[in-house]
PDB file of C-alpha atoms in Angstrom:
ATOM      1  CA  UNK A   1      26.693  16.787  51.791  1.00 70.00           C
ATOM      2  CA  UNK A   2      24.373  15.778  53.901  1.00 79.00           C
ATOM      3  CA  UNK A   3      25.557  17.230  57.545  1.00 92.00           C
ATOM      4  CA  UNK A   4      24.680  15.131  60.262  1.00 95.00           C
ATOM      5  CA  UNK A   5      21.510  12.827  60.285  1.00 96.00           C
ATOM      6  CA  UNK A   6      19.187  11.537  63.170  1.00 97.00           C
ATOM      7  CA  UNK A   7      16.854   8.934  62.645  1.00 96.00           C
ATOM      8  CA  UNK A   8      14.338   8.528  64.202  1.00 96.00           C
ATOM      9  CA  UNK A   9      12.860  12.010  64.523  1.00 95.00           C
ATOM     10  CA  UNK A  10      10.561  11.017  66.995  1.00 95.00           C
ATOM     11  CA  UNK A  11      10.122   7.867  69.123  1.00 96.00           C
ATOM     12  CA  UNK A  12       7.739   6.799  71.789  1.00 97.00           C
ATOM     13  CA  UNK A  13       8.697   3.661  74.629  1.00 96.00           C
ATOM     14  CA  UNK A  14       7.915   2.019  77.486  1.00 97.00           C
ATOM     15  CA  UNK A  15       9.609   2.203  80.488  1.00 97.00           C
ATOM     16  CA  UNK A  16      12.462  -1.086  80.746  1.00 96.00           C
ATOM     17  CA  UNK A  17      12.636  -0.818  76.480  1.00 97.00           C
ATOM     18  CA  UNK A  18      15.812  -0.545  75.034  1.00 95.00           C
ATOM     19  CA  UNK A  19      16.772   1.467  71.647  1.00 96.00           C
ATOM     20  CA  UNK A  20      19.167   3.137  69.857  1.00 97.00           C
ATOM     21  CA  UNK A  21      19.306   6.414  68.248  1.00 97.00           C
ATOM     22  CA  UNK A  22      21.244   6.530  65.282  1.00 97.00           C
ATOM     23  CA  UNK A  23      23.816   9.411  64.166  1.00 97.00           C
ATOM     24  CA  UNK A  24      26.165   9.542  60.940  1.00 97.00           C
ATOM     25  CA  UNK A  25      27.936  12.578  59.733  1.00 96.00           C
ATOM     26  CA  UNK A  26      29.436  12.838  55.946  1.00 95.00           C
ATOM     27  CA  UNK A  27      31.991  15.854  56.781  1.00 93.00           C
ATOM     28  CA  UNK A  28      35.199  13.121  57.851  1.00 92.00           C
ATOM     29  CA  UNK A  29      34.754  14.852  61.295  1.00 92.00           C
ATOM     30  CA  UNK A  30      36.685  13.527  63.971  1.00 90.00           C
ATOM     31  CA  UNK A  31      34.629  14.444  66.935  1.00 91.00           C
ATOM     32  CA  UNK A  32      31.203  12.976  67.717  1.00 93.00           C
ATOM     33  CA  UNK A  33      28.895  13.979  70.410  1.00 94.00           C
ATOM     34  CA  UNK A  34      25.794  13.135  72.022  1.00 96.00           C
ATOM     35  CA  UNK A  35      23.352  15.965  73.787  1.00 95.00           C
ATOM     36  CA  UNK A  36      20.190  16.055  75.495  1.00 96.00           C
ATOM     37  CA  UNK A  37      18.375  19.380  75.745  1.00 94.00           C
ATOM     38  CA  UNK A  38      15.745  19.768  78.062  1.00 93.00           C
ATOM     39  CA  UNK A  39      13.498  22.854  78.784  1.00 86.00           C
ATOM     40  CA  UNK A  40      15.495  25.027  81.437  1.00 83.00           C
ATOM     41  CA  UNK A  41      18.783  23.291  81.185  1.00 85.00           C
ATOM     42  CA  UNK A  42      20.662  24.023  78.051  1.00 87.00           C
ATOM     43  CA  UNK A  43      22.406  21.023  76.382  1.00 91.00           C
ATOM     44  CA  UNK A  44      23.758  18.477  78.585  1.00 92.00           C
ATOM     45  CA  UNK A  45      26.813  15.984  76.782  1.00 91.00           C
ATOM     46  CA  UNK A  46      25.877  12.501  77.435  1.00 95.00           C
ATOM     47  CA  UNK A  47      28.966  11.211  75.951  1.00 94.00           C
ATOM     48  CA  UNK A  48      31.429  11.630  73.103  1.00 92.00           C
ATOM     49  CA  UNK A  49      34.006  10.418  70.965  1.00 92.00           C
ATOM     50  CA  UNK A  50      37.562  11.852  69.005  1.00 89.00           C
ATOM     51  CA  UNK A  51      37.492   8.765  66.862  1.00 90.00           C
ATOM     52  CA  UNK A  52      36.971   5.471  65.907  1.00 92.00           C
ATOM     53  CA  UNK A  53      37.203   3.143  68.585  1.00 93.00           C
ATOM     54  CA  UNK A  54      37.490   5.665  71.300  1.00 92.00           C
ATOM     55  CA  UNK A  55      34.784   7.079  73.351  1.00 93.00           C
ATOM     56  CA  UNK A  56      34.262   8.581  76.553  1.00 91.00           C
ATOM     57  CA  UNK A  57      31.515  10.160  79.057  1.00 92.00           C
ATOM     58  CA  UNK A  58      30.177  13.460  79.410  1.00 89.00           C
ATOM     59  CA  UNK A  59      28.021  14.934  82.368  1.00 88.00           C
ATOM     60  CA  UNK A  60      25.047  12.878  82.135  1.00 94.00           C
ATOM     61  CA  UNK A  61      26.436   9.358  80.950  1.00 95.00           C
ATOM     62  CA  UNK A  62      24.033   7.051  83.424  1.00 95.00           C
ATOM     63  CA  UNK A  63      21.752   4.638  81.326  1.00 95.00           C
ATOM     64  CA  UNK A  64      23.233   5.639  78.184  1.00 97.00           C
ATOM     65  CA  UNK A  65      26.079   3.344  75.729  1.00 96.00           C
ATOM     66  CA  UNK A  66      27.978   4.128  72.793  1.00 97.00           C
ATOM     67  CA  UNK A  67      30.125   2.951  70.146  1.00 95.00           C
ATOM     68  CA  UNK A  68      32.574   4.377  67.361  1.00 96.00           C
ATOM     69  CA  UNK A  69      33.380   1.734  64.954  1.00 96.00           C
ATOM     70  CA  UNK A  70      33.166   4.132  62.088  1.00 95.00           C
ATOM     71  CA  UNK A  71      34.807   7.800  61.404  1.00 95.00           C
ATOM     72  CA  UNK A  72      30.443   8.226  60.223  1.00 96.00           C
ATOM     73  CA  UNK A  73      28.368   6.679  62.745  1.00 97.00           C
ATOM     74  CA  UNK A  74      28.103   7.197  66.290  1.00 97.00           C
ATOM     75  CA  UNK A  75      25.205   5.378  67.596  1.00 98.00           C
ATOM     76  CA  UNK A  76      23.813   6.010  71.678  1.00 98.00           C
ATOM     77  CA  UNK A  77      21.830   3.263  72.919  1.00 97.00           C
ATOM     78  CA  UNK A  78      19.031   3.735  75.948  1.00 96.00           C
ATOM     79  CA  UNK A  79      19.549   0.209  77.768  1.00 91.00           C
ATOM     80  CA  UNK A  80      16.790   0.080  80.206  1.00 96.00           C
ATOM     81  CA  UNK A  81      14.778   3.069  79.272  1.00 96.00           C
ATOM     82  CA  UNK A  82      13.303   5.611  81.933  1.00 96.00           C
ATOM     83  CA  UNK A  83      10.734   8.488  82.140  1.00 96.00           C
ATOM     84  CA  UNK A  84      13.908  10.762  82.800  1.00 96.00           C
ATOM     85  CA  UNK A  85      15.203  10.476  79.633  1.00 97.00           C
ATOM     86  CA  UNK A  86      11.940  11.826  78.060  1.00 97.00           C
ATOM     87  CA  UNK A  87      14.174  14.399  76.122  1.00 97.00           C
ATOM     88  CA  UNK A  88      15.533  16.026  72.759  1.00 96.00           C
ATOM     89  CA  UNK A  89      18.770  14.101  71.867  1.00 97.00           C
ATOM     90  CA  UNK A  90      21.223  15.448  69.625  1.00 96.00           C
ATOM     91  CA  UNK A  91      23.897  14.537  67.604  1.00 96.00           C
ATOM     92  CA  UNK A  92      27.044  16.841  66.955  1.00 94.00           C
ATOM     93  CA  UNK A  93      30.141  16.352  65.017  1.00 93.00           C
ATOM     94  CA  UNK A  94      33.462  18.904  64.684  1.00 89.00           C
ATOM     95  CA  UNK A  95      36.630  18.903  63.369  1.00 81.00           C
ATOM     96  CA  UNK A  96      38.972  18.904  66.838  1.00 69.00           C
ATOM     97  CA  UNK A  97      37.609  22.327  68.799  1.00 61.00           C
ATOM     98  CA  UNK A  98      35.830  24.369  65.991  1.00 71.00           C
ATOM     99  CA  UNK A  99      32.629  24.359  65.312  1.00 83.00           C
ATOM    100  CA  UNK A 100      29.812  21.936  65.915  1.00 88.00           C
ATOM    101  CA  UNK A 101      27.415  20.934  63.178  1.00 91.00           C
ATOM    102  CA  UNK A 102      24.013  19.450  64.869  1.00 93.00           C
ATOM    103  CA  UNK A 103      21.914  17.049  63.713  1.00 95.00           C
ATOM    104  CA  UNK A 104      17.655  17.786  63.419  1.00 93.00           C
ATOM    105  CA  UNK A 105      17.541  15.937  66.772  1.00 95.00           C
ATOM    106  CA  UNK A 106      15.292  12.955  68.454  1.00 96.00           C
ATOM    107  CA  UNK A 107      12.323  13.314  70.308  1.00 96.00           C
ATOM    108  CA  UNK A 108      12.052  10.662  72.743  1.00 97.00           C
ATOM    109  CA  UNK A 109       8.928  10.491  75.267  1.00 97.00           C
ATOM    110  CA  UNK A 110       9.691   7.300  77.737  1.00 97.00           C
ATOM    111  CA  UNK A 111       6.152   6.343  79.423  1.00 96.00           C
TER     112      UNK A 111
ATOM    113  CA  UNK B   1      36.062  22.990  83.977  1.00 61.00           C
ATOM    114  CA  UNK B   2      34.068  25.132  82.214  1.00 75.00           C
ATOM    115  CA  UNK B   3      31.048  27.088  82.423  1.00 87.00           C
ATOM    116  CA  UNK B   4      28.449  29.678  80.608  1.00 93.00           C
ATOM    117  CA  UNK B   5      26.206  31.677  82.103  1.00 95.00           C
ATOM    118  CA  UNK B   6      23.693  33.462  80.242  1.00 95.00           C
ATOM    119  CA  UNK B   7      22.344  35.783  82.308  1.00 91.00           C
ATOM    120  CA  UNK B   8      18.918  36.091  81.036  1.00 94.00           C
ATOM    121  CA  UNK B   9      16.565  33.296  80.389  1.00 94.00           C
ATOM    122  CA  UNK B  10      13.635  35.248  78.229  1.00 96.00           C
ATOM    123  CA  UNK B  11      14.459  38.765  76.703  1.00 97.00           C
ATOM    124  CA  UNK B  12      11.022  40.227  74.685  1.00 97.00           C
ATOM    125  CA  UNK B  13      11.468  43.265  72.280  1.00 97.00           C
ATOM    126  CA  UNK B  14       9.735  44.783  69.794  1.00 97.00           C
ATOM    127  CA  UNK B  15      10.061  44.310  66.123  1.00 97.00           C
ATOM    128  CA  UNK B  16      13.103  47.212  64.946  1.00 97.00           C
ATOM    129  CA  UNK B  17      14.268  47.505  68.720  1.00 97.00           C
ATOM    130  CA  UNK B  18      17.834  46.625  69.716  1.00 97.00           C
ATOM    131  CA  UNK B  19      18.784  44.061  71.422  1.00 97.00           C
ATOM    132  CA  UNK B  20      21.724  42.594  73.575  1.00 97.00           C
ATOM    133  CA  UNK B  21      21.961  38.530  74.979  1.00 98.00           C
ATOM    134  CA  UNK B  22      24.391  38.644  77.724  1.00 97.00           C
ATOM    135  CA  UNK B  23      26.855  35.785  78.198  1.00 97.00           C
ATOM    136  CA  UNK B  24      29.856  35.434  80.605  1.00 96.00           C
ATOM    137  CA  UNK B  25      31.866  32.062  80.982  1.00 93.00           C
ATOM    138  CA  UNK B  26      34.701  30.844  83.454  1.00 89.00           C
ATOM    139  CA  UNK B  27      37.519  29.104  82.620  1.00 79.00           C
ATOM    140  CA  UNK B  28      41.257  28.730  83.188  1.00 73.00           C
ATOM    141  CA  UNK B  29      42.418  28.754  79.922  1.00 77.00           C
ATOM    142  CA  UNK B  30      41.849  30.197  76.162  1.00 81.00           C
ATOM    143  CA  UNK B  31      38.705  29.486  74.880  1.00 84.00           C
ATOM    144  CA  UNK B  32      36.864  29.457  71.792  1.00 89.00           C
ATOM    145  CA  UNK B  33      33.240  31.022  71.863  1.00 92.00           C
ATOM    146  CA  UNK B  34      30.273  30.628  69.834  1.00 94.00           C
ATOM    147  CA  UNK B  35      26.928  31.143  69.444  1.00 96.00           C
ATOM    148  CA  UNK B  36      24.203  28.959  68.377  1.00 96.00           C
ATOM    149  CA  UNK B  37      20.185  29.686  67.504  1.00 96.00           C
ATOM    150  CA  UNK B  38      17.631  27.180  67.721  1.00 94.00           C
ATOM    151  CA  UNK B  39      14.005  27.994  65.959  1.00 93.00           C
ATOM    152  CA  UNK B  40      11.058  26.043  66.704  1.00 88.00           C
ATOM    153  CA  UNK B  41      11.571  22.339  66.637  1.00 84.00           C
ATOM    154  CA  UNK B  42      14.441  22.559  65.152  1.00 87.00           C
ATOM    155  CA  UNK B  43      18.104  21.586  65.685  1.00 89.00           C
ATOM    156  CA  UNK B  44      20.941  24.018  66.603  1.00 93.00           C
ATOM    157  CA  UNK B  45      22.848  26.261  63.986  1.00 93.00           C
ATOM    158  CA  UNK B  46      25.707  28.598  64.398  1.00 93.00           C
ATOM    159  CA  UNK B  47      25.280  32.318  64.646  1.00 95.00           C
ATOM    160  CA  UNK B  48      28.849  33.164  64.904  1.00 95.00           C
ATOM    161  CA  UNK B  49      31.673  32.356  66.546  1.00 92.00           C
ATOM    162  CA  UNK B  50      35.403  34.014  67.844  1.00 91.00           C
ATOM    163  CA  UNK B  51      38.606  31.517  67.576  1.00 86.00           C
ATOM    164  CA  UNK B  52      41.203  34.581  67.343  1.00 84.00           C
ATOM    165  CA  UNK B  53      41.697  38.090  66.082  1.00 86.00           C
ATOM    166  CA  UNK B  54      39.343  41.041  66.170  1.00 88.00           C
ATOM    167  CA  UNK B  55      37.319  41.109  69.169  1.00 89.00           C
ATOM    168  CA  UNK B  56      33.994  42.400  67.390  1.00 95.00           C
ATOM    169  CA  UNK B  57      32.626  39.679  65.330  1.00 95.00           C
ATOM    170  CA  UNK B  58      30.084  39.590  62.726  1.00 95.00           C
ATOM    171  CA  UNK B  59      27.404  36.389  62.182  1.00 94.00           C
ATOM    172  CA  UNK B  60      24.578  35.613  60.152  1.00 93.00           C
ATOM    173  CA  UNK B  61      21.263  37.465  59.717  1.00 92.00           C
ATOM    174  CA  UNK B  62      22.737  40.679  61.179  1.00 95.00           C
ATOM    175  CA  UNK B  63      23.944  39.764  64.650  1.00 97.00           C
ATOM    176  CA  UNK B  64      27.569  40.242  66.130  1.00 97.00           C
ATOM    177  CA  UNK B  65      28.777  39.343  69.516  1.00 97.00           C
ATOM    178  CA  UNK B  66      32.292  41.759  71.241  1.00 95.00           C
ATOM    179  CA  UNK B  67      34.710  38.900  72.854  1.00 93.00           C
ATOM    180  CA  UNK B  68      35.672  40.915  76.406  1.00 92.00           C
ATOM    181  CA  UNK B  69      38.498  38.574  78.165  1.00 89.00           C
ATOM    182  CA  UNK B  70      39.319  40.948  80.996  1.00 90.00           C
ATOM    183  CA  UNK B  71      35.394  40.617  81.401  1.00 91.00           C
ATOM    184  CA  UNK B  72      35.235  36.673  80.266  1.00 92.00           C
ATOM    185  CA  UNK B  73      31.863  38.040  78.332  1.00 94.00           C
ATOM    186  CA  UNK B  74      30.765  37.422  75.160  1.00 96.00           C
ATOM    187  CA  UNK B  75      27.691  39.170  74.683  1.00 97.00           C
ATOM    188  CA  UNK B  76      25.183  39.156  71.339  1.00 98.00           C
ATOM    189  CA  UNK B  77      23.531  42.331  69.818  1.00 97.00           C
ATOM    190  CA  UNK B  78      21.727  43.122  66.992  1.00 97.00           C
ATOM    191  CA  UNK B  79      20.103  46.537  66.245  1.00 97.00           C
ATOM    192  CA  UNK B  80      17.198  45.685  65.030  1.00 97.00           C
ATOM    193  CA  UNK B  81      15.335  42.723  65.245  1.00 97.00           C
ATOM    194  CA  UNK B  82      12.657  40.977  63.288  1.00 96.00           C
ATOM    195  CA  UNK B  83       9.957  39.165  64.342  1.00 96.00           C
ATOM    196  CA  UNK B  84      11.919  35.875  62.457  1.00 95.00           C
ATOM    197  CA  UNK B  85      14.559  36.328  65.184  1.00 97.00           C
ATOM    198  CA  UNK B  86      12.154  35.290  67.478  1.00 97.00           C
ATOM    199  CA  UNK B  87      14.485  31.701  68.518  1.00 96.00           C
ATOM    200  CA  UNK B  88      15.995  30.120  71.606  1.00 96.00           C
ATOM    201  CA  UNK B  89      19.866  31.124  71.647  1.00 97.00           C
ATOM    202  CA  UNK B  90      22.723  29.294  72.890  1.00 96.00           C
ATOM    203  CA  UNK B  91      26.546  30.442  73.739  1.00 95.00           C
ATOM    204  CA  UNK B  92      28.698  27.646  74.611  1.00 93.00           C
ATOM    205  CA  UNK B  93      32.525  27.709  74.867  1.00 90.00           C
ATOM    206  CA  UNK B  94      35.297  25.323  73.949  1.00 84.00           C
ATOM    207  CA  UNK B  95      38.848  24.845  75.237  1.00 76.00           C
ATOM    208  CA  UNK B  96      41.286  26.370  73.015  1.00 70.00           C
ATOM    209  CA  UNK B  97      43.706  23.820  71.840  1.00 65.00           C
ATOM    210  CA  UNK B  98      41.668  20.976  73.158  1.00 63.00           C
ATOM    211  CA  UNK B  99      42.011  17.715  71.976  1.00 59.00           C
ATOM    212  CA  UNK B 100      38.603  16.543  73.350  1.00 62.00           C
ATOM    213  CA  UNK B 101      36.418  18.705  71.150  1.00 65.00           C
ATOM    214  CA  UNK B 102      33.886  19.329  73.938  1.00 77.00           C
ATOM    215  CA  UNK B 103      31.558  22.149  73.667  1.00 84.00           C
ATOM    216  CA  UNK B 104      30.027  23.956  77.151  1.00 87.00           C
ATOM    217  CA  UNK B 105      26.153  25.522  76.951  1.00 91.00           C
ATOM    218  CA  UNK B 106      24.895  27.833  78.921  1.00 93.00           C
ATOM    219  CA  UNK B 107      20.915  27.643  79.573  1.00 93.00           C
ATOM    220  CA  UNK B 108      19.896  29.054  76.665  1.00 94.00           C
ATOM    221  CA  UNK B 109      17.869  33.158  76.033  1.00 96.00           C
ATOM    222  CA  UNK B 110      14.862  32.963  74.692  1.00 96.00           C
ATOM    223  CA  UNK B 111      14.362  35.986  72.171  1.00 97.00           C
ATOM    224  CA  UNK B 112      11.246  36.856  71.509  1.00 97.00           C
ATOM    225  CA  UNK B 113      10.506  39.555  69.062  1.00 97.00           C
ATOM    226  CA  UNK B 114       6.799  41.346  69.336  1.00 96.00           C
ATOM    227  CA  UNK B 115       5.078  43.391  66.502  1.00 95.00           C
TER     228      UNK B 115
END
């Protein structure tokens, strides 16, 4: 198994460029999640999802989309990118309320 | 909601000391705690974590963590360190029984372990 995978591992843009940060997990896990981490402030959830086709918003949602058209892949998407999301983004996946597995994370430096 | 407190932000020790990363949470109903480390550019793996049962529980690479519910803690200890504990940890709590799957993080303790 492969866990859960993040591509890309690092990713430079301009401010107003859009992109999106890919996520797929091979564990069948119902639960997706997205995370930023930034220095100071733990792990914030952007948004997440308890299966396909149904997604919802964490504490930091603003400027962020997702879908869930597969139990695998949970893509977020950065519409109209900022220098606040300069972050770490990562991807999480669990079955119901046990554990989270985490992806290697995404660097992402908006200039 | 929830919420996690770690209580402190950087804790240096020397190499073979003990140590103890405090965490306390709040919530309204059971829980589920963990905790998570997170080495150098890397992503987040789990230490150890309580869903039921014995209070005391044991994780990887020699660390346990006591779940206290009269004292909503759930502090991690290990009596001797190395300097390859040297990491960022992470104890976050879930809703027991929840069908949202959301995890809570407190700030994060840096460990770092001195020769």
């Amino acid at each position: 198994n492969a866990g859960v995978t993040q591509t890309p591992k690092f990713q430079v843009l301009k401010t107003g460029q859009s992109m999106t940060l890919q996520c797929a997990q091979d564990m069948n896990h119902e639960y997706m999640s997205w995370y930023r981490q930034d220095p100071g402030m733990g792990l914030r959830l952007i948004h997440y999802s308890v299966g396909a086709g149904i997604t919802d918003q964490g504490e930091v949602p603003n400027g962020y989309n997702v879908s869930r058209s597969t139990t695998e892949d949970f893509p977020l998407r950065l519409l109209s990118a900022a220098p606040s999301q300069t972050s770490v983004y990562f991807c999480a996946s669990s079955y119901r309320d046990d554990t989270q597995y985490f992806g290697p994370g995404t660097r992402l430096t908006v200039l | 909601a929830q919420s996690v407190t770690q209580l402190d932000s950087q804790v240096p020790v020397f190499e073979e000391a003990p140590v103890e990363l405090r965490c306390n949470y709040s919530s309204s109903v059971s829980v589920y705690l963990f905790w998570y480390v997170q080495y150098p550019n890397q992503g987040l793996q789990l230490l150890l974590k309580y869903l039921s049962g014995s209070t005391l529980v044991k994780g990887i690479n020699g660390f346990e963590a006591e779940f206290n519910k009269s004292q909503t803690s759930f502090h991690l200890r290990k009596p001797s360190v190395h300097i390859s504990d040297t990491a960022e940890y992470f104890c976050a709590v879930s809703d027991r029984g929840s069908t949202l799957g959301r995890l809570y993080f407190g700030r994060g303790t840096q460990l770092t372990v001195w020769p």
